[in-house]
């Protein structure tokens, strides 16, 4: 009984601190570009940012909601507050927390899971912060090398480099959908080259087409499964 | 270049480092509270120590992968800002896409230090911060209610009608996420192909082929990573595959750039 009461009060305080600290971090992150703006004497262009948000940001609004719904049950309260503050969920926090849970053998939704996943996510976040801080300190003497004109083509092509890697990763999941969407979008950009300058806006029709095609094949698969039963 | 040295100035290190430090303190506070509570609940201290050690070792490799991401972005955004973004909340694929979209909207034509202006940088920084706040917002306003609901007895949940339909939709949720990324990637790859064919006038075939070539090299490098992972069961390679492929392709861009 006493233990239960202690745990309840622990959870209550976790939510209390979690909410306050998440709000503070959120405000700090949103304020930072304006503080940097004071130093650079140039404030963010909000209308331009909102235009870009409509293109690429909506994707992350949806994926943010999906991540929240899926991962909170796995991580518990404390782990979720930390994970959403520190990010890198799919590539680190989730597998790390699952690994920790497997090591000690606890189940989702239990008080033990709450403790273990908070410990796991806090530790992994601290390691990332430490590794990055060390790396950044070591990078300072390398700054002139990184800024040399010889290396500029490398940094100017960071975006194509990202999309190439991602194409290989995601196209494998559904080659048919990928091929159709790529063909349609290529045709569009070839016939109306002025659209190339606003590729981030073209993500909307491209994404909608991919989702529609995937939904059709998903329904077809479900219907076939139903037929077999 | 002058802007890049400003983006790497001590002031920016101070602003970004301050926030990183604050987040580190939050992690320590949460870890200490959880450890004490675990002890009070009677969880074996040895088990908790094993969780800490395992999580720390687990995190080292992905963290090095994330550091490579900081290096990849440092040429166009300076070091402190990508350091903050990737230490707190961010993920490499997210940051690069959003930065590119913001750069486009801010009128620099793309993510490149050559055309970067202070205004474009702050706009990019703002959008990078803004687009990924949703998990935090939901935790602030709904986290308590949602986690409480999850603690409700299992039987109640199972009795709820429409559960099967819900599961079906959840099944499509994963597929939809993948489809969304396929759409996103396709828009960009198609724009590189469109650039070659019609970039300097419809069907002139004289546009720059460098972005497409870099994307192809990156995709090939990624394919090698995936093959190696599958062949040797090296799951840890996943932590490096995206950043590693990007660095291979970016190195190739230096040599391919000379041919353009």
CSV table of C-alpha atoms in Angstrom, one decimal:
chain,number,residue,atom,x,y,z
A,1,UNK,CA,0.0,0.0,0.0
A,2,UNK,CA,2.7,2.4,1.1
A,3,UNK,CA,4.7,1.5,-2.0
A,4,UNK,CA,1.7,2.1,-4.2
A,5,UNK,CA,1.2,5.5,-2.7
A,6,UNK,CA,4.9,6.3,-3.2
A,7,UNK,CA,4.8,5.3,-6.8
A,8,UNK,CA,1.6,7.3,-7.5
A,9,UNK,CA,3.3,10.4,-6.0
A,10,UNK,CA,6.4,9.7,-8.1
A,11,UNK,CA,4.3,9.6,-11.2
A,12,UNK,CA,2.4,12.7,-10.3
A,13,UNK,CA,5.7,14.6,-9.8
A,14,UNK,CA,7.1,13.1,-13.0
A,15,UNK,CA,4.2,14.7,-14.9
A,16,UNK,CA,4.6,17.9,-13.0
A,17,UNK,CA,8.3,18.2,-13.8
A,18,UNK,CA,7.9,16.7,-17.2
A,19,UNK,CA,5.4,19.3,-18.3
A,20,UNK,CA,7.2,22.3,-16.9
A,21,UNK,CA,10.6,21.2,-18.2
A,22,UNK,CA,9.3,20.2,-21.6
A,23,UNK,CA,7.6,23.6,-21.9
A,24,UNK,CA,10.8,25.4,-20.9
A,25,UNK,CA,12.9,23.4,-23.5
A,26,UNK,CA,10.2,24.1,-26.2
A,27,UNK,CA,10.3,27.8,-25.5
A,28,UNK,CA,14.1,27.8,-25.5
A,29,UNK,CA,14.3,26.0,-28.8
A,30,UNK,CA,11.8,28.3,-30.4
A,31,UNK,CA,13.4,31.4,-28.9
A,32,UNK,CA,17.0,30.4,-29.9
A,33,UNK,CA,16.6,31.5,-33.6
A,34,UNK,CA,15.4,34.9,-32.5
A,35,UNK,CA,18.2,35.3,-30.0
A,36,UNK,CA,20.7,34.3,-32.8
A,37,UNK,CA,18.8,36.8,-35.0
A,38,UNK,CA,19.6,39.6,-32.6
A,39,UNK,CA,23.3,38.7,-32.9
A,40,UNK,CA,23.2,38.3,-36.7
A,41,UNK,CA,20.9,41.4,-36.9
A,42,UNK,CA,18.4,39.5,-39.0
A,43,UNK,CA,15.2,38.0,-37.7
A,44,UNK,CA,13.5,34.8,-39.0
A,45,UNK,CA,11.2,35.4,-41.9
A,46,UNK,CA,8.0,33.9,-40.5
A,47,UNK,CA,5.8,34.0,-43.6
A,48,UNK,CA,8.6,32.2,-45.6
A,49,UNK,CA,9.0,29.6,-42.7
A,50,UNK,CA,5.2,29.0,-42.7
A,51,UNK,CA,5.2,28.5,-46.5
A,52,UNK,CA,8.0,25.9,-46.1
A,53,UNK,CA,6.0,24.4,-43.2
A,54,UNK,CA,3.1,23.7,-45.5
A,55,UNK,CA,5.4,21.8,-47.7
A,56,UNK,CA,7.7,19.7,-45.6
A,57,UNK,CA,6.4,20.4,-42.1
A,58,UNK,CA,3.0,18.8,-42.4
A,59,UNK,CA,4.7,15.5,-43.0
A,60,UNK,CA,6.3,15.8,-39.6
A,61,UNK,CA,3.1,17.0,-37.9
A,62,UNK,CA,1.5,13.7,-38.9
A,63,UNK,CA,4.6,11.6,-38.1
A,64,UNK,CA,4.9,13.4,-34.7
A,65,UNK,CA,1.3,12.4,-33.8
A,66,UNK,CA,1.8,8.8,-34.9
A,67,UNK,CA,5.1,8.6,-33.0
A,68,UNK,CA,3.4,10.0,-29.9
A,69,UNK,CA,0.6,7.4,-30.1
A,70,UNK,CA,2.9,4.5,-30.7
A,71,UNK,CA,5.9,5.2,-28.5
A,72,UNK,CA,4.3,6.6,-25.3
A,73,UNK,CA,2.9,3.2,-24.4
A,74,UNK,CA,6.3,1.6,-24.8
A,75,UNK,CA,8.2,4.3,-22.9
A,76,UNK,CA,6.0,5.2,-20.0
A,77,UNK,CA,5.7,8.8,-18.6
A,78,UNK,CA,9.3,9.7,-17.6
A,79,UNK,CA,10.8,8.0,-20.6
A,80,UNK,CA,8.4,9.8,-23.0
A,81,UNK,CA,9.1,13.2,-21.7
A,82,UNK,CA,12.8,12.6,-22.1
A,83,UNK,CA,12.5,10.9,-25.5
A,84,UNK,CA,10.4,13.7,-27.0
A,85,UNK,CA,12.8,16.3,-25.6
A,86,UNK,CA,16.0,14.6,-26.8
A,87,UNK,CA,14.7,13.1,-30.1
A,88,UNK,CA,16.4,10.5,-32.3
A,89,UNK,CA,13.6,8.1,-31.4
A,90,UNK,CA,13.6,5.6,-34.2
A,91,UNK,CA,17.3,5.3,-34.7
A,92,UNK,CA,18.2,5.2,-31.0
A,93,UNK,CA,15.8,5.8,-28.1
A,94,UNK,CA,13.2,3.1,-29.0
A,95,UNK,CA,15.7,0.3,-29.7
A,96,UNK,CA,17.7,1.3,-26.6
A,97,UNK,CA,14.6,1.2,-24.3
A,98,UNK,CA,13.5,-2.1,-25.8
A,99,UNK,CA,16.9,-3.6,-25.3
A,100,UNK,CA,17.0,-2.5,-21.7
A,101,UNK,CA,13.5,-3.9,-21.1
A,102,UNK,CA,14.6,-7.2,-22.6
A,103,UNK,CA,17.7,-7.3,-20.4
A,104,UNK,CA,15.6,-7.1,-17.2
A,105,UNK,CA,12.4,-8.7,-18.6
A,106,UNK,CA,9.7,-6.2,-17.8
A,107,UNK,CA,6.4,-5.6,-19.5
A,108,UNK,CA,4.8,-2.3,-20.9
A,109,UNK,CA,2.6,-0.4,-18.6
A,110,UNK,CA,4.1,-1.8,-15.4
A,111,UNK,CA,5.8,0.4,-12.8
A,112,UNK,CA,9.1,-1.5,-13.4
A,113,UNK,CA,8.9,-0.5,-17.1
A,114,UNK,CA,8.4,3.1,-16.1
A,115,UNK,CA,11.6,3.1,-14.1
A,116,UNK,CA,13.7,1.0,-16.5
A,117,UNK,CA,12.8,3.0,-19.6
A,118,UNK,CA,13.4,6.3,-17.9
A,119,UNK,CA,16.8,5.1,-16.8
A,120,UNK,CA,17.6,3.8,-20.3
A,121,UNK,CA,16.5,6.9,-22.2
A,122,UNK,CA,18.2,9.3,-19.7
A,123,UNK,CA,21.5,7.3,-20.0
A,124,UNK,CA,21.4,7.1,-23.8
A,125,UNK,CA,20.6,10.8,-24.1
A,126,UNK,CA,23.5,11.7,-21.9
A,127,UNK,CA,25.9,9.5,-23.9
A,128,UNK,CA,24.7,11.2,-27.1
A,129,UNK,CA,25.1,14.7,-25.6
A,130,UNK,CA,28.6,13.7,-24.4
A,131,UNK,CA,29.8,12.2,-27.7
A,132,UNK,CA,28.5,15.1,-29.6
A,133,UNK,CA,30.1,17.7,-27.3
A,134,UNK,CA,33.4,15.9,-27.5
A,135,UNK,CA,33.1,15.6,-31.2
A,136,UNK,CA,32.3,19.3,-31.6
A,137,UNK,CA,35.3,20.3,-29.4
A,138,UNK,CA,37.5,18.1,-31.6
A,139,UNK,CA,36.0,19.7,-34.7
A,140,UNK,CA,36.9,23.3,-33.8
A,141,UNK,CA,40.6,22.9,-34.9
A,142,UNK,CA,39.3,21.3,-38.1
A,143,UNK,CA,37.1,24.3,-39.0
A,144,UNK,CA,39.5,25.8,-41.6
A,145,UNK,CA,39.6,22.4,-43.4
A,146,UNK,CA,35.8,22.0,-43.3
A,147,UNK,CA,35.5,25.5,-44.8
A,148,UNK,CA,38.0,25.0,-47.6
A,149,UNK,CA,36.7,25.6,-51.2
A,150,UNK,CA,37.7,22.1,-52.2
A,151,UNK,CA,35.2,20.6,-49.8
A,152,UNK,CA,32.3,22.9,-50.8
A,153,UNK,CA,30.8,20.6,-53.5
A,154,UNK,CA,30.5,18.0,-50.7
A,155,UNK,CA,28.5,20.3,-48.4
A,156,UNK,CA,26.5,21.8,-51.3
A,157,UNK,CA,25.2,18.2,-52.1
A,158,UNK,CA,24.3,17.2,-48.6
A,159,UNK,CA,20.6,17.1,-49.5
A,160,UNK,CA,20.9,14.9,-52.7
A,161,UNK,CA,23.2,12.6,-50.5
A,162,UNK,CA,20.4,12.3,-47.9
A,163,UNK,CA,17.7,11.6,-50.4
A,164,UNK,CA,19.7,9.0,-52.3
A,165,UNK,CA,20.3,7.0,-49.1
A,166,UNK,CA,16.6,7.4,-48.1
A,167,UNK,CA,15.4,6.4,-51.5
A,168,UNK,CA,17.3,3.1,-51.3
A,169,UNK,CA,15.9,2.5,-47.8
A,170,UNK,CA,12.2,3.3,-48.5
A,171,UNK,CA,11.9,2.3,-52.1
A,172,UNK,CA,12.7,-1.3,-51.1
A,173,UNK,CA,9.5,-1.2,-49.0
A,174,UNK,CA,7.2,-0.7,-52.0
A,175,UNK,CA,8.9,-0.6,-55.3
A,176,UNK,CA,5.7,-0.3,-57.4
A,177,UNK,CA,4.4,2.7,-55.6
A,178,UNK,CA,7.9,4.3,-55.7
A,179,UNK,CA,8.3,3.8,-59.4
A,180,UNK,CA,4.9,5.2,-60.3
A,181,UNK,CA,5.3,8.3,-58.0
A,182,UNK,CA,8.8,8.9,-59.3
A,183,UNK,CA,7.7,8.7,-62.9
A,184,UNK,CA,4.7,11.0,-62.4
A,185,UNK,CA,6.8,13.6,-60.5
A,186,UNK,CA,9.6,13.4,-63.1
A,187,UNK,CA,7.1,14.1,-65.8
A,188,UNK,CA,5.7,17.0,-63.9
A,189,UNK,CA,9.1,18.6,-63.3
A,190,UNK,CA,10.2,18.0,-66.9
A,191,UNK,CA,7.1,19.6,-68.4
A,192,UNK,CA,6.9,22.4,-65.9
A,193,UNK,CA,10.5,23.1,-64.8
A,194,UNK,CA,9.5,26.2,-62.9
A,195,UNK,CA,8.2,23.8,-60.2
A,196,UNK,CA,11.8,22.7,-59.5
A,197,UNK,CA,12.4,25.9,-57.4
A,198,UNK,CA,9.5,24.9,-55.0
A,199,UNK,CA,10.2,21.2,-54.6
A,200,UNK,CA,9.3,21.3,-51.0
A,201,UNK,CA,5.8,22.3,-51.9
A,202,UNK,CA,5.6,19.5,-54.4
A,203,UNK,CA,6.1,17.0,-51.6
A,204,UNK,CA,2.4,17.4,-50.8
A,205,UNK,CA,1.0,16.0,-54.1
A,206,UNK,CA,3.8,13.5,-54.3
A,207,UNK,CA,3.1,12.3,-50.7
A,208,UNK,CA,-0.7,12.2,-51.3
A,209,UNK,CA,-0.2,10.1,-54.5
A,210,UNK,CA,2.1,7.7,-52.6
A,211,UNK,CA,-0.4,7.3,-49.8
A,212,UNK,CA,-3.4,6.9,-52.1
A,213,UNK,CA,-1.5,4.2,-54.1
A,214,UNK,CA,-0.4,2.4,-50.9
A,215,UNK,CA,-3.9,2.5,-49.5
A,216,UNK,CA,-5.3,0.9,-52.7
A,217,UNK,CA,-2.8,-1.9,-52.5
A,218,UNK,CA,-3.4,-2.2,-48.7
A,219,UNK,CA,-7.1,-2.6,-49.3
A,220,UNK,CA,-6.5,-5.1,-52.1
A,221,UNK,CA,-4.3,-7.2,-49.8
A,222,UNK,CA,-6.8,-7.1,-47.0
A,223,UNK,CA,-9.6,-8.1,-49.4
A,224,UNK,CA,-7.5,-11.1,-50.6
A,225,UNK,CA,-6.8,-12.1,-47.0
A,226,UNK,CA,-10.5,-11.9,-46.2
A,227,UNK,CA,-11.3,-14.0,-49.3
A,228,UNK,CA,-8.8,-16.7,-48.2
A,229,UNK,CA,-10.4,-16.9,-44.8
B,1,UNK,CA,32.5,32.9,-45.6
B,2,UNK,CA,32.2,35.8,-43.1
B,3,UNK,CA,28.8,34.5,-42.2
B,4,UNK,CA,30.1,31.0,-41.6
B,5,UNK,CA,32.6,32.4,-39.1
B,6,UNK,CA,29.8,34.2,-37.4
B,7,UNK,CA,27.8,30.9,-37.3
B,8,UNK,CA,30.8,29.3,-35.7
B,9,UNK,CA,31.4,32.2,-33.2
B,10,UNK,CA,31.6,31.7,-29.4
B,11,UNK,CA,28.2,33.5,-29.1
B,12,UNK,CA,26.5,30.7,-31.0
B,13,UNK,CA,28.4,28.1,-29.1
B,14,UNK,CA,27.2,29.7,-25.9
B,15,UNK,CA,23.5,29.9,-26.9
B,16,UNK,CA,23.4,26.4,-28.3
B,17,UNK,CA,25.6,24.9,-25.6
B,18,UNK,CA,23.5,26.5,-22.8
B,19,UNK,CA,20.4,24.7,-24.1
B,20,UNK,CA,22.3,21.4,-24.5
B,21,UNK,CA,23.6,21.7,-20.9
B,22,UNK,CA,20.0,22.4,-19.6
B,23,UNK,CA,18.8,19.2,-21.4
B,24,UNK,CA,21.7,17.2,-19.9
B,25,UNK,CA,20.7,18.4,-16.4
B,26,UNK,CA,17.1,17.3,-17.1
B,27,UNK,CA,18.3,13.8,-18.0
B,28,UNK,CA,20.4,13.6,-14.9
B,29,UNK,CA,17.4,14.7,-12.7
B,30,UNK,CA,15.1,12.1,-14.3
B,31,UNK,CA,17.7,9.4,-14.0
B,32,UNK,CA,18.4,10.0,-10.3
B,33,UNK,CA,14.6,10.2,-9.5
B,34,UNK,CA,14.0,6.9,-11.4
B,35,UNK,CA,16.9,5.2,-9.7
B,36,UNK,CA,15.8,6.2,-6.2
B,37,UNK,CA,12.2,5.2,-6.9
B,38,UNK,CA,13.4,1.9,-8.4
B,39,UNK,CA,15.3,1.2,-5.2
B,40,UNK,CA,12.3,2.1,-3.0
B,41,UNK,CA,10.1,-0.2,-5.1
B,42,UNK,CA,12.6,-3.0,-4.6
B,43,UNK,CA,13.9,-3.4,-8.1
B,44,UNK,CA,17.3,-5.1,-7.9
B,45,UNK,CA,20.1,-2.4,-7.9
B,46,UNK,CA,22.2,-4.8,-10.0
B,47,UNK,CA,19.5,-4.9,-12.7
B,48,UNK,CA,19.3,-1.1,-12.8
B,49,UNK,CA,23.0,-0.8,-13.1
B,50,UNK,CA,23.0,-3.3,-16.0
B,51,UNK,CA,20.3,-1.2,-17.7
B,52,UNK,CA,22.5,1.9,-17.3
B,53,UNK,CA,25.6,0.1,-18.7
B,54,UNK,CA,23.7,-1.5,-21.5
B,55,UNK,CA,22.0,1.7,-22.5
B,56,UNK,CA,25.3,3.7,-22.4
B,57,UNK,CA,27.1,1.1,-24.6
B,58,UNK,CA,24.1,0.8,-26.9
B,59,UNK,CA,24.1,4.6,-27.4
B,60,UNK,CA,27.8,5.1,-28.3
B,61,UNK,CA,27.6,3.8,-31.9
B,62,UNK,CA,24.4,5.7,-32.9
B,63,UNK,CA,25.8,8.8,-31.3
B,64,UNK,CA,28.9,8.6,-33.5
B,65,UNK,CA,26.5,8.3,-36.4
B,66,UNK,CA,24.7,11.4,-35.2
B,67,UNK,CA,28.0,13.2,-34.9
B,68,UNK,CA,28.7,12.5,-38.6
B,69,UNK,CA,25.4,14.3,-39.2
B,70,UNK,CA,26.7,17.3,-37.4
B,71,UNK,CA,29.8,17.3,-39.6
B,72,UNK,CA,27.6,16.9,-42.8
B,73,UNK,CA,25.5,20.0,-41.8
B,74,UNK,CA,28.4,22.1,-40.4
B,75,UNK,CA,29.5,23.2,-43.9
B,76,UNK,CA,26.3,25.1,-44.6
B,77,UNK,CA,24.9,25.9,-41.1
B,78,UNK,CA,28.1,26.2,-39.0
B,79,UNK,CA,28.8,23.8,-36.2
B,80,UNK,CA,26.9,25.0,-33.1
B,81,UNK,CA,23.4,25.0,-34.6
B,82,UNK,CA,23.5,21.4,-36.0
B,83,UNK,CA,25.1,20.4,-32.7
B,84,UNK,CA,22.1,21.7,-30.8
B,85,UNK,CA,19.6,20.3,-33.3
B,86,UNK,CA,21.1,16.9,-33.2
B,87,UNK,CA,21.7,16.8,-29.5
B,88,UNK,CA,18.2,17.8,-28.6
B,89,UNK,CA,15.1,16.6,-30.3
B,90,UNK,CA,16.4,16.2,-33.9
B,91,UNK,CA,17.3,13.5,-36.3
B,92,UNK,CA,19.6,13.8,-39.3
B,93,UNK,CA,17.1,13.1,-42.1
B,94,UNK,CA,14.6,15.5,-40.5
B,95,UNK,CA,17.0,18.4,-40.0
B,96,UNK,CA,18.4,18.2,-43.6
B,97,UNK,CA,15.0,18.1,-45.3
B,98,UNK,CA,13.5,20.9,-43.2
B,99,UNK,CA,16.6,23.1,-43.6
B,100,UNK,CA,16.5,22.6,-47.4
B,101,UNK,CA,12.8,23.5,-47.6
B,102,UNK,CA,13.3,26.6,-45.4
B,103,UNK,CA,16.4,27.6,-47.5
B,104,UNK,CA,14.2,27.3,-50.6
B,105,UNK,CA,11.4,29.4,-49.1
B,106,UNK,CA,13.9,32.0,-47.8
B,107,UNK,CA,15.0,32.5,-51.4
B,108,UNK,CA,18.6,31.1,-51.2
B,109,UNK,CA,17.7,28.4,-53.8
B,110,UNK,CA,18.9,25.6,-51.5
B,111,UNK,CA,21.0,24.6,-48.5
B,112,UNK,CA,24.4,26.1,-49.4
B,113,UNK,CA,26.7,28.5,-47.6
B,114,UNK,CA,27.5,30.3,-50.9
B,115,UNK,CA,24.0,31.9,-51.0
B,116,UNK,CA,23.3,31.9,-47.3
B,117,UNK,CA,22.2,35.2,-45.7
B,118,UNK,CA,21.8,35.9,-41.9
B,119,UNK,CA,18.0,36.2,-42.5
B,120,UNK,CA,17.9,32.9,-44.4
B,121,UNK,CA,19.9,31.2,-41.6
B,122,UNK,CA,17.5,32.4,-38.8
B,123,UNK,CA,14.5,31.4,-40.9
B,124,UNK,CA,16.0,27.9,-41.4
B,125,UNK,CA,16.8,27.7,-37.7
B,126,UNK,CA,13.3,28.7,-36.8
B,127,UNK,CA,11.7,26.2,-39.1
B,128,UNK,CA,14.0,23.4,-37.9
B,129,UNK,CA,12.8,24.2,-34.3
B,130,UNK,CA,9.2,24.6,-35.2
B,131,UNK,CA,8.5,21.6,-37.4
B,132,UNK,CA,9.4,18.9,-34.8
B,133,UNK,CA,7.7,20.3,-31.7
B,134,UNK,CA,4.6,18.1,-31.9
B,135,UNK,CA,5.7,15.2,-29.7
B,136,UNK,CA,6.6,17.8,-27.0
B,137,UNK,CA,3.4,19.7,-27.4
B,138,UNK,CA,1.3,16.5,-27.1
B,139,UNK,CA,3.3,15.4,-24.0
B,140,UNK,CA,2.6,18.8,-22.4
B,141,UNK,CA,-1.1,18.9,-23.1
B,142,UNK,CA,-2.0,15.2,-23.3
B,143,UNK,CA,0.8,13.1,-21.8
B,144,UNK,CA,-0.7,12.7,-18.4
B,145,UNK,CA,-4.2,11.7,-19.7
B,146,UNK,CA,-2.7,9.4,-22.3
B,147,UNK,CA,-0.3,7.5,-19.9
B,148,UNK,CA,-3.1,7.2,-17.4
B,149,UNK,CA,-5.4,5.6,-20.0
B,150,UNK,CA,-2.7,3.1,-20.8
B,151,UNK,CA,-2.6,2.0,-17.2
B,152,UNK,CA,-6.3,1.1,-17.2
B,153,UNK,CA,-7.0,-2.6,-16.7
B,154,UNK,CA,-6.3,-4.6,-19.9
B,155,UNK,CA,-9.7,-6.3,-20.0
B,156,UNK,CA,-11.6,-3.1,-20.3
B,157,UNK,CA,-9.6,-2.2,-23.4
B,158,UNK,CA,-10.2,-5.6,-25.0
B,159,UNK,CA,-13.9,-5.3,-24.5
B,160,UNK,CA,-14.1,-2.1,-26.5
B,161,UNK,CA,-15.9,-2.5,-29.8
B,162,UNK,CA,-14.3,-1.6,-33.0
B,163,UNK,CA,-10.9,-2.9,-31.8
B,164,UNK,CA,-10.4,-4.9,-34.9
B,165,UNK,CA,-11.0,-1.9,-37.1
B,166,UNK,CA,-8.6,0.1,-35.0
B,167,UNK,CA,-6.0,-2.5,-35.5
B,168,UNK,CA,-6.5,-2.5,-39.2
B,169,UNK,CA,-6.0,1.3,-39.3
B,170,UNK,CA,-2.9,0.9,-37.1
B,171,UNK,CA,-1.7,-1.6,-39.7
B,172,UNK,CA,-2.1,1.0,-42.4
B,173,UNK,CA,-0.4,3.6,-40.2
B,174,UNK,CA,2.9,2.0,-40.7
B,175,UNK,CA,2.4,1.7,-44.5
B,176,UNK,CA,1.2,5.3,-44.7
B,177,UNK,CA,4.3,6.5,-43.0
B,178,UNK,CA,6.5,4.6,-45.4
B,179,UNK,CA,4.4,5.9,-48.4
B,180,UNK,CA,4.8,9.5,-47.1
B,181,UNK,CA,8.5,9.1,-47.1
B,182,UNK,CA,8.4,7.5,-50.6
B,183,UNK,CA,6.5,10.6,-51.8
B,184,UNK,CA,8.9,13.0,-50.1
B,185,UNK,CA,12.0,11.3,-51.5
B,186,UNK,CA,10.4,10.9,-55.0
B,187,UNK,CA,9.6,14.6,-55.2
B,188,UNK,CA,13.3,15.5,-54.6
B,189,UNK,CA,14.8,12.8,-56.8
B,190,UNK,CA,12.4,13.7,-59.6
B,191,UNK,CA,13.4,17.3,-59.3
B,192,UNK,CA,17.0,16.3,-59.9
B,193,UNK,CA,16.0,14.4,-63.0
B,194,UNK,CA,13.8,17.3,-64.1
B,195,UNK,CA,16.8,19.6,-63.6
B,196,UNK,CA,18.9,17.6,-66.1
B,197,UNK,CA,16.2,17.3,-68.7
B,198,UNK,CA,14.5,20.7,-68.5
B,199,UNK,CA,16.6,22.8,-65.9
B,200,UNK,CA,17.9,25.1,-68.6
B,201,UNK,CA,14.8,25.0,-70.8
B,202,UNK,CA,12.3,22.3,-71.5
B,203,UNK,CA,13.9,19.2,-73.0
B,204,UNK,CA,17.3,20.8,-73.5
B,205,UNK,CA,19.1,18.1,-71.5
B,206,UNK,CA,21.8,20.6,-70.3
B,207,UNK,CA,21.0,21.0,-66.6
B,208,UNK,CA,23.4,19.9,-63.9
B,209,UNK,CA,23.6,16.2,-63.3
B,210,UNK,CA,25.7,16.5,-60.1
B,211,UNK,CA,22.7,16.3,-57.6
B,212,UNK,CA,21.4,13.1,-59.3
B,213,UNK,CA,24.8,11.5,-59.5
B,214,UNK,CA,25.4,12.2,-55.8
B,215,UNK,CA,22.0,10.8,-54.9
B,216,UNK,CA,22.8,7.6,-57.0
B,217,UNK,CA,26.2,7.2,-55.2
B,218,UNK,CA,24.5,7.6,-51.8
B,219,UNK,CA,21.8,5.0,-52.8
B,220,UNK,CA,24.5,2.6,-53.9
B,221,UNK,CA,26.4,3.1,-50.6
B,222,UNK,CA,23.2,2.5,-48.7
B,223,UNK,CA,22.6,-0.7,-50.7
B,224,UNK,CA,26.0,-1.9,-49.6
B,225,UNK,CA,25.3,-1.1,-46.0
B,226,UNK,CA,22.0,-3.0,-46.2
B,227,UNK,CA,23.6,-6.0,-47.9
B,228,UNK,CA,26.4,-6.1,-45.2
B,229,UNK,CA,23.8,-5.9,-42.5
B,230,UNK,CA,21.8,-8.7,-43.9
B,231,UNK,CA,24.8,-10.9,-44.7
B,232,UNK,CA,26.5,-10.6,-41.4
B,233,UNK,CA,23.5,-9.8,-39.2
B,234,UNK,CA,25.3,-6.6,-38.2
B,235,UNK,CA,22.4,-4.7,-36.8
B,236,UNK,CA,24.7,-2.0,-35.4
B,237,UNK,CA,25.4,-0.9,-39.0
B,238,UNK,CA,22.0,0.6,-39.0
B,239,UNK,CA,23.3,3.4,-36.8
B,240,UNK,CA,25.8,4.4,-39.5
B,241,UNK,CA,24.0,3.6,-42.7
B,242,UNK,CA,22.3,7.0,-43.5
B,243,UNK,CA,25.2,9.2,-42.2
B,244,UNK,CA,27.8,6.8,-43.7
B,245,UNK,CA,26.1,6.8,-47.1
B,246,UNK,CA,25.8,10.5,-47.1
B,247,UNK,CA,29.5,11.0,-46.3
B,248,UNK,CA,30.5,8.6,-49.1
B,249,UNK,CA,28.3,10.5,-51.6
B,250,UNK,CA,29.5,13.9,-50.4
B,251,UNK,CA,33.1,12.8,-50.9
B,252,UNK,CA,32.2,11.6,-54.4
B,253,UNK,CA,30.7,15.0,-55.0
B,254,UNK,CA,34.1,16.6,-54.6
B,255,UNK,CA,35.5,14.5,-57.4
B,256,UNK,CA,32.3,14.5,-59.6
B,257,UNK,CA,32.1,18.3,-59.2
B,258,UNK,CA,35.4,18.6,-61.1
B,259,UNK,CA,33.8,16.8,-64.1
B,260,UNK,CA,30.8,19.1,-64.3
